[in-house]
Short mmCIF file of N, CA, C and O in Angstrom, two decimals:
data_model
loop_
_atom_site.label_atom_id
_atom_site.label_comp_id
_atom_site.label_asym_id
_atom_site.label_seq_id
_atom_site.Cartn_x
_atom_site.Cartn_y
_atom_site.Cartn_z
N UNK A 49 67.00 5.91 47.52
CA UNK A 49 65.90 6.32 46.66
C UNK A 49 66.30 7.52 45.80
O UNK A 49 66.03 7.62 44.60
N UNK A 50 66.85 8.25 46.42
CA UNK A 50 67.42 9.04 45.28
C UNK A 50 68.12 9.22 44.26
O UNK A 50 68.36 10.29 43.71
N UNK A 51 68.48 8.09 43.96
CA UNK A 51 69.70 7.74 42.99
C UNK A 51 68.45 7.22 41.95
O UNK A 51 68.49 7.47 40.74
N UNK A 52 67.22 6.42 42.64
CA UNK A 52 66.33 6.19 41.71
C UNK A 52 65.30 7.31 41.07
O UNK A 52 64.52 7.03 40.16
N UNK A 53 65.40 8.61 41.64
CA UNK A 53 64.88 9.64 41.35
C UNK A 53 65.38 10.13 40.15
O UNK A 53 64.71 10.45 39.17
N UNK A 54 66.98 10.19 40.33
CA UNK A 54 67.43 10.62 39.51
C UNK A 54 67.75 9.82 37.94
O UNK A 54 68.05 10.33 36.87
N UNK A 55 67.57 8.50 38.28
CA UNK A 55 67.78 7.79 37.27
C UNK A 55 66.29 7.58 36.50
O UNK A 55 66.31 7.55 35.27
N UNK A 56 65.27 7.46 37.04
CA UNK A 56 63.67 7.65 36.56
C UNK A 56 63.86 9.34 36.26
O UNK A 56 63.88 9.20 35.04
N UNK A 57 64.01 10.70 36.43
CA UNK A 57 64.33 11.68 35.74
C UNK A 57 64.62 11.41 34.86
O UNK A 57 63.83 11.53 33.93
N UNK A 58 66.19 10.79 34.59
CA UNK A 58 67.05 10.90 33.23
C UNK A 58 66.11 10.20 32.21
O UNK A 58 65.66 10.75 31.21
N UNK A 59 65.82 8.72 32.64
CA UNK A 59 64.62 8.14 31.73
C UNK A 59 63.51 9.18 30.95
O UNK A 59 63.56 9.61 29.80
N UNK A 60 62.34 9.45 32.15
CA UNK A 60 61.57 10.50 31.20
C UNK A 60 61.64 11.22 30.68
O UNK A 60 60.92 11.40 29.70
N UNK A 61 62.42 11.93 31.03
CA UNK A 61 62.89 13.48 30.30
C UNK A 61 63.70 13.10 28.50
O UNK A 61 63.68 13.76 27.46
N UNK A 62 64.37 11.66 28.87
CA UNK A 62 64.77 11.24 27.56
C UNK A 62 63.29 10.69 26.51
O UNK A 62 63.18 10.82 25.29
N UNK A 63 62.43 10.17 27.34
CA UNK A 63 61.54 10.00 26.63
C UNK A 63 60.22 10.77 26.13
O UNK A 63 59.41 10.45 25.25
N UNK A 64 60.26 12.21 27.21
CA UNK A 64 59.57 12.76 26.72
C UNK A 64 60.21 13.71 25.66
O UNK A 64 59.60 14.62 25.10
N UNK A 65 61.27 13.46 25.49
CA UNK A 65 62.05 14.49 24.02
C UNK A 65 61.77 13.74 22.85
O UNK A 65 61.29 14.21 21.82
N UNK A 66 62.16 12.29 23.11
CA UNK A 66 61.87 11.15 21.59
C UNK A 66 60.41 11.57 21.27
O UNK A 66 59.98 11.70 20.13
N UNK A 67 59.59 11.78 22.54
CA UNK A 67 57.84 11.54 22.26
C UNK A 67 57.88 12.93 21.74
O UNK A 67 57.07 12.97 20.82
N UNK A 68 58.44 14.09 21.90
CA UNK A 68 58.25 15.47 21.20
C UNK A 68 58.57 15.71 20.21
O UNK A 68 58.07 16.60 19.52
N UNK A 69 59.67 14.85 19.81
CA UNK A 69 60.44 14.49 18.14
C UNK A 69 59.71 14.06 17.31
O UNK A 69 59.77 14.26 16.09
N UNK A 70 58.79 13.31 18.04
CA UNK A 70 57.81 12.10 17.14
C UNK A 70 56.57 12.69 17.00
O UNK A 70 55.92 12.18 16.09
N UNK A 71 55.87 13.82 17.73
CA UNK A 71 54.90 14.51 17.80
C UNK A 71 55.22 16.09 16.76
O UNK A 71 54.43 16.85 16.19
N UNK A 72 56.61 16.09 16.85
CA UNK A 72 56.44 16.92 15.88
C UNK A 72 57.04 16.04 14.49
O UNK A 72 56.87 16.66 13.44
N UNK A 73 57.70 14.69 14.35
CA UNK A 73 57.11 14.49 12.86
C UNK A 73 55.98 13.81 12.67
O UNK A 73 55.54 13.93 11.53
N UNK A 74 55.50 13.30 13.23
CA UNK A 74 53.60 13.56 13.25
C UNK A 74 53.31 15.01 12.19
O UNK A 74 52.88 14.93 11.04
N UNK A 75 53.57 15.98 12.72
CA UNK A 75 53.08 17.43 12.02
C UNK A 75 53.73 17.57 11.23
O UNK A 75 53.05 17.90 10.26
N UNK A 76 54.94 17.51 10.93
CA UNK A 76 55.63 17.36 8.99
C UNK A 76 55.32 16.32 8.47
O UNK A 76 55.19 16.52 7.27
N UNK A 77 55.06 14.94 8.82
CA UNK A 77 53.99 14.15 7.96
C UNK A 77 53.27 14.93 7.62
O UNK A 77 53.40 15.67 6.65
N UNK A 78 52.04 14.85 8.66
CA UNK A 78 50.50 15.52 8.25
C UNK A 78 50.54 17.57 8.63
O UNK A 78 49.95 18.38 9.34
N UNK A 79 51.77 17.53 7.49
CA UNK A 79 52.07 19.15 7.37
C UNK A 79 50.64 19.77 6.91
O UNK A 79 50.35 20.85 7.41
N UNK A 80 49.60 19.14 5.91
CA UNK A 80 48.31 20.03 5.83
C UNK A 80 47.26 20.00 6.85
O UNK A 80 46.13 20.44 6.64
N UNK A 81 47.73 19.35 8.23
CA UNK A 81 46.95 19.32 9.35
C UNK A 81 47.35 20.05 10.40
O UNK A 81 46.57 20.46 11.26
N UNK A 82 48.58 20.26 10.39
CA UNK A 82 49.55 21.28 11.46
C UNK A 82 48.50 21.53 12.49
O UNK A 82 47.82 22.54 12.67
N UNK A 83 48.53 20.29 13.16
CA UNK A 83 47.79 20.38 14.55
C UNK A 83 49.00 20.90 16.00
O UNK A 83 50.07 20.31 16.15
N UNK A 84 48.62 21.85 16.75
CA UNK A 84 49.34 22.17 17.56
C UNK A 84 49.03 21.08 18.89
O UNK A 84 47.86 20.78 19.13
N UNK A 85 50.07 20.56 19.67
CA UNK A 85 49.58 19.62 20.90
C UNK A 85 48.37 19.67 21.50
O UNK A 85 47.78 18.63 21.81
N UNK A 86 47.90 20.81 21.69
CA UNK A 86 46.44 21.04 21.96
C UNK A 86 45.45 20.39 21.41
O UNK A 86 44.44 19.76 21.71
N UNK A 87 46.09 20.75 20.47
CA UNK A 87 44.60 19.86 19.19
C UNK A 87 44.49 18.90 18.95
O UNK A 87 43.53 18.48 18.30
N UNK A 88 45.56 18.10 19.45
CA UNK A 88 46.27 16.52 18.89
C UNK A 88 44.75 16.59 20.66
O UNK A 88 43.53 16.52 20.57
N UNK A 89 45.48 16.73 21.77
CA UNK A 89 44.38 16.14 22.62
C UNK A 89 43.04 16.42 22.92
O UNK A 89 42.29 15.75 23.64
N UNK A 90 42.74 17.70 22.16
CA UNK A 90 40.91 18.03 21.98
C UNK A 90 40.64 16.84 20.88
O UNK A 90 39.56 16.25 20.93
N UNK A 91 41.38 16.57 20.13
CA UNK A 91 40.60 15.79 18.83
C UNK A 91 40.41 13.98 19.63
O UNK A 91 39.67 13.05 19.29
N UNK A 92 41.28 14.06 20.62
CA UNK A 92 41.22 12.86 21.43
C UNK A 92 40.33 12.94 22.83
O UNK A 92 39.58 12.06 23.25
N UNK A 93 40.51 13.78 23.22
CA UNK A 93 38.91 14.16 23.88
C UNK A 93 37.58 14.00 23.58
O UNK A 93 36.67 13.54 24.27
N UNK A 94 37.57 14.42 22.51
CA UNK A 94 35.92 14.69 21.76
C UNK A 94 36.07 13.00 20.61
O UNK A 94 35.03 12.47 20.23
N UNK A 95 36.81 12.67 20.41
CA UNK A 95 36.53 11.10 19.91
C UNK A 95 36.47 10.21 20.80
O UNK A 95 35.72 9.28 20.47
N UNK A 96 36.99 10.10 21.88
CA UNK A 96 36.73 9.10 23.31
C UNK A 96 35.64 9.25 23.66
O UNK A 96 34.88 8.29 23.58
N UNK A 97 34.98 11.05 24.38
CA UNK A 97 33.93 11.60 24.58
C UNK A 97 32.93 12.18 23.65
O UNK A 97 32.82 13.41 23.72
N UNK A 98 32.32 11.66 22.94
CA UNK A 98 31.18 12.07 21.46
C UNK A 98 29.93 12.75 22.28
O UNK A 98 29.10 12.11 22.93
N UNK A 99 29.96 13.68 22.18
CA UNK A 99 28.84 14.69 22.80
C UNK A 99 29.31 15.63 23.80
O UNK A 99 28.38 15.98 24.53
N UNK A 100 30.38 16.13 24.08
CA UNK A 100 30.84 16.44 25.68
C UNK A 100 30.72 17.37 25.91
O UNK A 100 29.79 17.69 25.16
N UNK A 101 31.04 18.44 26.61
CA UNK A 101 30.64 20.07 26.96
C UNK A 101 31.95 20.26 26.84
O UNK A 101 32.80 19.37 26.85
N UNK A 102 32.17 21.73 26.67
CA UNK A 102 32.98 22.21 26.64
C UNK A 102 34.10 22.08 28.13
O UNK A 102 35.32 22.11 28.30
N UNK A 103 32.81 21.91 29.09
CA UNK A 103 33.90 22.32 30.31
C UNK A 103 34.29 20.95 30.47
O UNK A 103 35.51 20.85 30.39
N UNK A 104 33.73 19.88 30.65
CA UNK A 104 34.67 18.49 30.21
C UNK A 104 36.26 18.70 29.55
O UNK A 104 37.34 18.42 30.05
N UNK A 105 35.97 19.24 28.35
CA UNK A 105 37.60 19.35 27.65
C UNK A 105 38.14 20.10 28.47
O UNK A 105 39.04 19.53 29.09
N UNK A 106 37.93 21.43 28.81
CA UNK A 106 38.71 22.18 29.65
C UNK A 106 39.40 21.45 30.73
O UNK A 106 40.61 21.23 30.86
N UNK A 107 38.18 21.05 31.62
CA UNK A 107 38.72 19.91 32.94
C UNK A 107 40.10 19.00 32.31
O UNK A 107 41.18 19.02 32.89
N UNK A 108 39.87 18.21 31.05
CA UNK A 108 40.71 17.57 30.75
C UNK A 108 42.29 17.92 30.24
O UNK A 108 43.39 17.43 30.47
N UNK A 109 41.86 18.86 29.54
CA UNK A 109 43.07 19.97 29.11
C UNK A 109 43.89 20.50 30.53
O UNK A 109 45.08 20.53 30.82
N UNK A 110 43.06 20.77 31.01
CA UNK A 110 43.70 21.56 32.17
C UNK A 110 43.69 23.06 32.08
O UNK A 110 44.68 23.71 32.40
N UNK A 111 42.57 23.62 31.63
CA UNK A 111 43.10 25.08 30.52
C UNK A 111 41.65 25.26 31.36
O UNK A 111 40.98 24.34 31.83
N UNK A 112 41.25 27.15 31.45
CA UNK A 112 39.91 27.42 31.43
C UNK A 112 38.96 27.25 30.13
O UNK A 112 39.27 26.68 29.08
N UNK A 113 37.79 27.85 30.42
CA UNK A 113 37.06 27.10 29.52
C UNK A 113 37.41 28.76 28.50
O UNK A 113 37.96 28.24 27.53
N UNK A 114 37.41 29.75 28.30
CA UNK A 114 38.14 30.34 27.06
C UNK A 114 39.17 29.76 26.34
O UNK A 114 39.04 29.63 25.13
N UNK A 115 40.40 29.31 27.03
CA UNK A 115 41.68 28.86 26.01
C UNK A 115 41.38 27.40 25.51
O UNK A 115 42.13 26.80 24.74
N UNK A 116 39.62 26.64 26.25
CA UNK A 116 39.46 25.70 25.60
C UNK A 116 38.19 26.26 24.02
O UNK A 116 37.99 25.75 22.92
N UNK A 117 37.88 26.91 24.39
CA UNK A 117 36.93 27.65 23.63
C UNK A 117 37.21 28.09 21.92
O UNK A 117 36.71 27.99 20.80
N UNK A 118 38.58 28.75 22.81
CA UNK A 118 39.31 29.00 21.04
C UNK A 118 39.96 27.81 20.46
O UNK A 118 40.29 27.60 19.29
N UNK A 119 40.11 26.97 21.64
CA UNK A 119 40.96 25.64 20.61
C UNK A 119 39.53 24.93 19.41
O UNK A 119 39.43 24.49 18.27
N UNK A 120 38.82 25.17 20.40
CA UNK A 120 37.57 24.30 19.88
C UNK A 120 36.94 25.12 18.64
O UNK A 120 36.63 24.43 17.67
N UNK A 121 36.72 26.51 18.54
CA UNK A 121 36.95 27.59 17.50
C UNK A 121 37.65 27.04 16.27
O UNK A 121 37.26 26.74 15.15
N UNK A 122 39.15 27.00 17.03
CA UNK A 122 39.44 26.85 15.47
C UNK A 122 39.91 25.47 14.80
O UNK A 122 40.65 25.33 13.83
N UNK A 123 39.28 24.47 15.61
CA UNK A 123 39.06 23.17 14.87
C UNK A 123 37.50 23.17 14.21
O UNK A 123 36.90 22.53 13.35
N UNK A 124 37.26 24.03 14.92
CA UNK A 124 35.31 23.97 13.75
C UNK A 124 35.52 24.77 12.41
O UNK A 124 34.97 24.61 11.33
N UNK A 125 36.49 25.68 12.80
CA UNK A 125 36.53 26.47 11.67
C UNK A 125 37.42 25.88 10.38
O UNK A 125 37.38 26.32 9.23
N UNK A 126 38.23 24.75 10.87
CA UNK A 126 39.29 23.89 9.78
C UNK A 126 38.18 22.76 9.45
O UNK A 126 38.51 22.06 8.49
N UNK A 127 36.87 22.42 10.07
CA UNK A 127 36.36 21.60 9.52
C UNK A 127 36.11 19.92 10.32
O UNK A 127 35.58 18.88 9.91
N UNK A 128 36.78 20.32 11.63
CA UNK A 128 37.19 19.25 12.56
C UNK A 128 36.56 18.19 13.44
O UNK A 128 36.54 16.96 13.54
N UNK A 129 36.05 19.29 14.05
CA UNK A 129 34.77 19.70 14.82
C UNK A 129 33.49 20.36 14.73
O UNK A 129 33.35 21.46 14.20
N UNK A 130 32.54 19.68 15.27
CA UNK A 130 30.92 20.15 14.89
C UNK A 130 30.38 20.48 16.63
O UNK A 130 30.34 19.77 17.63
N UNK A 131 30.08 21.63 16.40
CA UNK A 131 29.25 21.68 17.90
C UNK A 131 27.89 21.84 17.54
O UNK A 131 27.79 22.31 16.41
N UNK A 132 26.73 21.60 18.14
CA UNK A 132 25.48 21.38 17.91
C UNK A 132 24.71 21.36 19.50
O UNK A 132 25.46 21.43 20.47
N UNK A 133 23.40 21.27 19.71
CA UNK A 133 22.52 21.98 20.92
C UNK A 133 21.62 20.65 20.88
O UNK A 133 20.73 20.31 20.10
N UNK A 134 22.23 19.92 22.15
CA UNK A 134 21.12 18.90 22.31
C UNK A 134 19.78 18.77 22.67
O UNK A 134 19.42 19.52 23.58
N UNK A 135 18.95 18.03 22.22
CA UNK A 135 17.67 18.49 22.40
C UNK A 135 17.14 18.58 24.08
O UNK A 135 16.34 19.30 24.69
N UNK A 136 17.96 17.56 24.41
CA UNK A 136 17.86 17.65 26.01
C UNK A 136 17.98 18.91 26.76
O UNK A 136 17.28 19.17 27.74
N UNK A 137 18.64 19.48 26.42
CA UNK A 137 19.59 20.58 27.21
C UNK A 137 19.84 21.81 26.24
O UNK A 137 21.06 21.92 26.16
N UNK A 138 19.27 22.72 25.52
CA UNK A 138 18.80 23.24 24.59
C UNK A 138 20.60 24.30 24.90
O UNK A 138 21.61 24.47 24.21
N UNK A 139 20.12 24.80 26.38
CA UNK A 139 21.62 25.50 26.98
C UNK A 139 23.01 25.10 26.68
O UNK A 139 24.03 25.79 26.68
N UNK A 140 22.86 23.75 26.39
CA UNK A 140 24.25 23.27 26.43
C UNK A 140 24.83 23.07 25.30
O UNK A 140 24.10 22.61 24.42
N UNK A 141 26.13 23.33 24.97
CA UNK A 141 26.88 22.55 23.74
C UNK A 141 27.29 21.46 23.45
O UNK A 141 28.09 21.26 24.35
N UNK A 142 27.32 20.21 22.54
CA UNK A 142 27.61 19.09 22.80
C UNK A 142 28.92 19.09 21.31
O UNK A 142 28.66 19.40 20.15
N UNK A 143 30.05 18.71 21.77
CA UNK A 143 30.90 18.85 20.95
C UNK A 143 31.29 16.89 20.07
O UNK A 143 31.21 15.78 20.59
N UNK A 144 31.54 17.16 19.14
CA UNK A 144 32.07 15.79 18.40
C UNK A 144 32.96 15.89 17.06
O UNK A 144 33.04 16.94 16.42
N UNK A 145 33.53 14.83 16.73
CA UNK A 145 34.34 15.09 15.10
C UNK A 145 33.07 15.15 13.88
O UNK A 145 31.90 14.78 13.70
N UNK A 146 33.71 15.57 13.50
CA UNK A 146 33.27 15.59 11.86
C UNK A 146 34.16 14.47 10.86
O UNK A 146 35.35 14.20 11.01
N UNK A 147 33.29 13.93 9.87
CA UNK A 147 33.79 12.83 9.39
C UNK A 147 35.60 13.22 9.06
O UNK A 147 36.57 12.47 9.21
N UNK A 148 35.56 14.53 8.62
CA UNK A 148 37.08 14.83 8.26
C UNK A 148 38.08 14.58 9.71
O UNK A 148 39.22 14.14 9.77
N UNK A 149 37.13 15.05 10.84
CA UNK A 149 38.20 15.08 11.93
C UNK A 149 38.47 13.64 12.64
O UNK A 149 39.48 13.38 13.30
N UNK A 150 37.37 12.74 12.39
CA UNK A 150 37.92 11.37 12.49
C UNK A 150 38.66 10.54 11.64
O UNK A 150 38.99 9.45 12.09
N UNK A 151 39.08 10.96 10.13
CA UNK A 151 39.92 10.75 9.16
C UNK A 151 40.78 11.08 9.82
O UNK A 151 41.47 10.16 10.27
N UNK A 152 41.10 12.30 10.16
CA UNK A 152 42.76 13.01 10.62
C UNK A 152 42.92 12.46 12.15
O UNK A 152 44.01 12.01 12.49
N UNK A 153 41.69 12.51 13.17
CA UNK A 153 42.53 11.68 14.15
C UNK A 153 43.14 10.23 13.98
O UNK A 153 44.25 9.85 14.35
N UNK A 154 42.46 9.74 13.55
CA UNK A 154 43.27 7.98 12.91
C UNK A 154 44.11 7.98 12.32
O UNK A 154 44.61 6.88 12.05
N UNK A 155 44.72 9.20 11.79
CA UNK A 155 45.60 9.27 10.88
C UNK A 155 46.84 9.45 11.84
O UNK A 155 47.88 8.80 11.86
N UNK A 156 46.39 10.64 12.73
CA UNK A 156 47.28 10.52 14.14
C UNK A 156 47.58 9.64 15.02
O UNK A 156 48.67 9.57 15.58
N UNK A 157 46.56 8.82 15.25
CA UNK A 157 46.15 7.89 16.04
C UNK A 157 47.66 6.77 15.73
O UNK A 157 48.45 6.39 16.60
N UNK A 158 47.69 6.45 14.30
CA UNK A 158 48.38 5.57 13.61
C UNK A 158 50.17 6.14 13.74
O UNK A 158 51.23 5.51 13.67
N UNK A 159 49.94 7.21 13.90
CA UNK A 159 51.20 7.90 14.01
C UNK A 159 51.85 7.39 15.11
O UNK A 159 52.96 6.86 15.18
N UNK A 160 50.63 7.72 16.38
CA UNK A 160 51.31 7.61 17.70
C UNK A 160 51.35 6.31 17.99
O UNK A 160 52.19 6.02 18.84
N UNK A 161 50.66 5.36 17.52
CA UNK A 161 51.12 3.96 17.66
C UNK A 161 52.15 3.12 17.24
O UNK A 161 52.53 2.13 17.88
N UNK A 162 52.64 3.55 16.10
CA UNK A 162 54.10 3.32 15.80
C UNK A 162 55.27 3.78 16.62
O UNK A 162 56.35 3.24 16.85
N UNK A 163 54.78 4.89 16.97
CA UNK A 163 55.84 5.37 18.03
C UNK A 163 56.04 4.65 19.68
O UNK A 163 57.09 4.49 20.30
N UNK A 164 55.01 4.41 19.99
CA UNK A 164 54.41 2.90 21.02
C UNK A 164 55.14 1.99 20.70
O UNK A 164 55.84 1.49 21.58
N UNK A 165 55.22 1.53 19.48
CA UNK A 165 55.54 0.06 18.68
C UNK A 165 56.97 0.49 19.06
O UNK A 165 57.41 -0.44 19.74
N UNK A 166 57.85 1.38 18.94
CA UNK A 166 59.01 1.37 18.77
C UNK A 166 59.20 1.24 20.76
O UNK A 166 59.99 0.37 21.12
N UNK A 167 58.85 1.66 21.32
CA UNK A 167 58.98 1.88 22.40
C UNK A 167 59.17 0.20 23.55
O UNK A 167 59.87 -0.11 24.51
N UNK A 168 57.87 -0.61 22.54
CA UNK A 168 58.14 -1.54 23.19
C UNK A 168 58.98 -3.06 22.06
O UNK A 168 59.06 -4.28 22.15
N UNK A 169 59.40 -2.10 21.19
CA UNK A 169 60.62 -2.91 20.67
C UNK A 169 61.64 -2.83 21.29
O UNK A 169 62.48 -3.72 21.29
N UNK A 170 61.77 -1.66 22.00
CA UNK A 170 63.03 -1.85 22.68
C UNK A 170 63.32 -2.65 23.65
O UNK A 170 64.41 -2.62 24.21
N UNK A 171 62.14 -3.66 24.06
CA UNK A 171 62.12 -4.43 25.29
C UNK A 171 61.97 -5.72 24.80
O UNK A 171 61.55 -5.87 23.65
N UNK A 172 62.31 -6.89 25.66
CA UNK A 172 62.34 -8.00 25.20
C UNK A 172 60.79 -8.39 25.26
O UNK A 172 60.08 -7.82 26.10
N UNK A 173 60.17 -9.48 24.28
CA UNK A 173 58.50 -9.29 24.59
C UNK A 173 58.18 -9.57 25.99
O UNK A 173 57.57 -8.75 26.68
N UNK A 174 58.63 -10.80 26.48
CA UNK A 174 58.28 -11.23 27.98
C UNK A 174 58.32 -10.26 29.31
O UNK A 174 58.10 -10.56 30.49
N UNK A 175 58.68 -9.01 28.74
CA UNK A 175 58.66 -7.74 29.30
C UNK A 175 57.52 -6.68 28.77
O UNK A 175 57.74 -5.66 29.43
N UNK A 176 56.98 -6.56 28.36
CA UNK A 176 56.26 -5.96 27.61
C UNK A 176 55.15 -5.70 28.31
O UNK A 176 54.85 -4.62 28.83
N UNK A 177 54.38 -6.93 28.31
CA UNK A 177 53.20 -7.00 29.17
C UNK A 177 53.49 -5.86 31.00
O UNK A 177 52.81 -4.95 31.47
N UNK A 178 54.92 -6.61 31.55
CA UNK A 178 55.01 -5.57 32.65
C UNK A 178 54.61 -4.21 32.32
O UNK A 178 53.73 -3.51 32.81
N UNK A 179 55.51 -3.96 31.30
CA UNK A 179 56.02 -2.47 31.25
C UNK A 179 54.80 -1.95 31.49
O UNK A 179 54.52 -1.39 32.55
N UNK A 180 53.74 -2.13 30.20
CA UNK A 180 52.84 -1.54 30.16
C UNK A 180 51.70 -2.02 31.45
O UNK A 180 50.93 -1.21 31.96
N UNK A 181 51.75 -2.77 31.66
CA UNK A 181 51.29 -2.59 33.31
C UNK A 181 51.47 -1.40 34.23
O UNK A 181 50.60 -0.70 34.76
N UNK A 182 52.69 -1.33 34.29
CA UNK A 182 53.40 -0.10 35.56
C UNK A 182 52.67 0.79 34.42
O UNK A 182 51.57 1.30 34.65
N UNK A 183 53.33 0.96 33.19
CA UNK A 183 53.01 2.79 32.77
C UNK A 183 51.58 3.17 32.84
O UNK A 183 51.31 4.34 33.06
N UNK A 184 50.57 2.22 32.66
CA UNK A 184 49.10 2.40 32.94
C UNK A 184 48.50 2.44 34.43
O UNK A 184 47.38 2.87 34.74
N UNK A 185 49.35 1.98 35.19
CA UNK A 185 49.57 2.07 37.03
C UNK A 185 50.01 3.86 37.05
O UNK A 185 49.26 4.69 37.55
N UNK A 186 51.04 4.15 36.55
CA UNK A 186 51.75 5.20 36.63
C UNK A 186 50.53 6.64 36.08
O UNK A 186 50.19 7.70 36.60
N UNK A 187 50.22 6.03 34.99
CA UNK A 187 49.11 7.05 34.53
C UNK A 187 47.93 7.12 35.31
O UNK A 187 47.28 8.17 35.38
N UNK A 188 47.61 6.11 35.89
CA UNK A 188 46.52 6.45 36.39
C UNK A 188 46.51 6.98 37.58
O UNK A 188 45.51 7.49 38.07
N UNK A 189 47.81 6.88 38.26
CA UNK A 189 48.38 8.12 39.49
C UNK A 189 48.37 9.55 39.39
O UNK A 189 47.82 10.34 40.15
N UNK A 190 49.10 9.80 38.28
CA UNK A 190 49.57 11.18 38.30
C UNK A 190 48.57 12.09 37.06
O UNK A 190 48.96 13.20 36.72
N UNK A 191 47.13 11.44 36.39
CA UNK A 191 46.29 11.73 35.97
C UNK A 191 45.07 12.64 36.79
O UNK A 191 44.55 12.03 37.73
N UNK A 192 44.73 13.56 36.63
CA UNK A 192 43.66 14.20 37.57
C UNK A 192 42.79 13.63 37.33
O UNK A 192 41.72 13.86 37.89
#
């Protein structure tokens, strides 16, 4: 098993560099969006989740709810994000995109799917279906 440790290491670590290559030309593409990783997954948070609290993103981020606070700050302040006070819950914040910030996530969205696309070009199709089997097995393990 350890030889498979080490050989599943060499794998991810190679693929999480291609996926950091590709995430940052994501951001020299969409250089007037210069979203930092953070923001790439609040803007995917709050479009999956349309209404959510703040401490939701946090939970999801993994961050307290300040370092989620300022992320969320300064996507309202670029125009991104809209927070607003539901009538239910007068206390609470309910966070969502703004038409601009669902323009720019799809725009990302499209980014990171090509980069997917390449991923399972590298496999023969009749493989494909596995792969992504296990990696959605795999995610849903090591996901909190």
């Amino acid at each position: 098993m350890s030889d498979q440790i080490k050989d599943l290491q060499q794998a991810v670590t190679t693929i999480m560099r291609a996926l950091k290559i590709a995430e940052t030309e994501v951001q020299i593409a969409h250089r007037q969006l210069s979203f930092l990783p953070i923001d790439i997954q609040t803007l995917r948070f709050v479009a999956q989740h349309p209404d959510c609290r703040l401490a939701d993103l946090a939970g999801f981020l993994g961050v307290v709810a300040t370092t989620a606070s300022s992320v969320v700050d300064r996507l309202v302040d670029r125009g991104f994000i809209a927070r607003r006070r539901p009538e239910t819950d007068r206390r609470s914040i309910a966070l969502s995109l703004t038409d601009e910030g669902k323009d720019a996530f799809a725009r990302l969205e499209t980014e990171e799917r090509a980069t997917m696309k390449l991923m399972l070009d590298a496999l023969p199709e009749d493989e494909r279906a596995t792969f992504v089997g296990h990696m959605s097995r795999i995610a849903s393990k090591v996901s909190r």
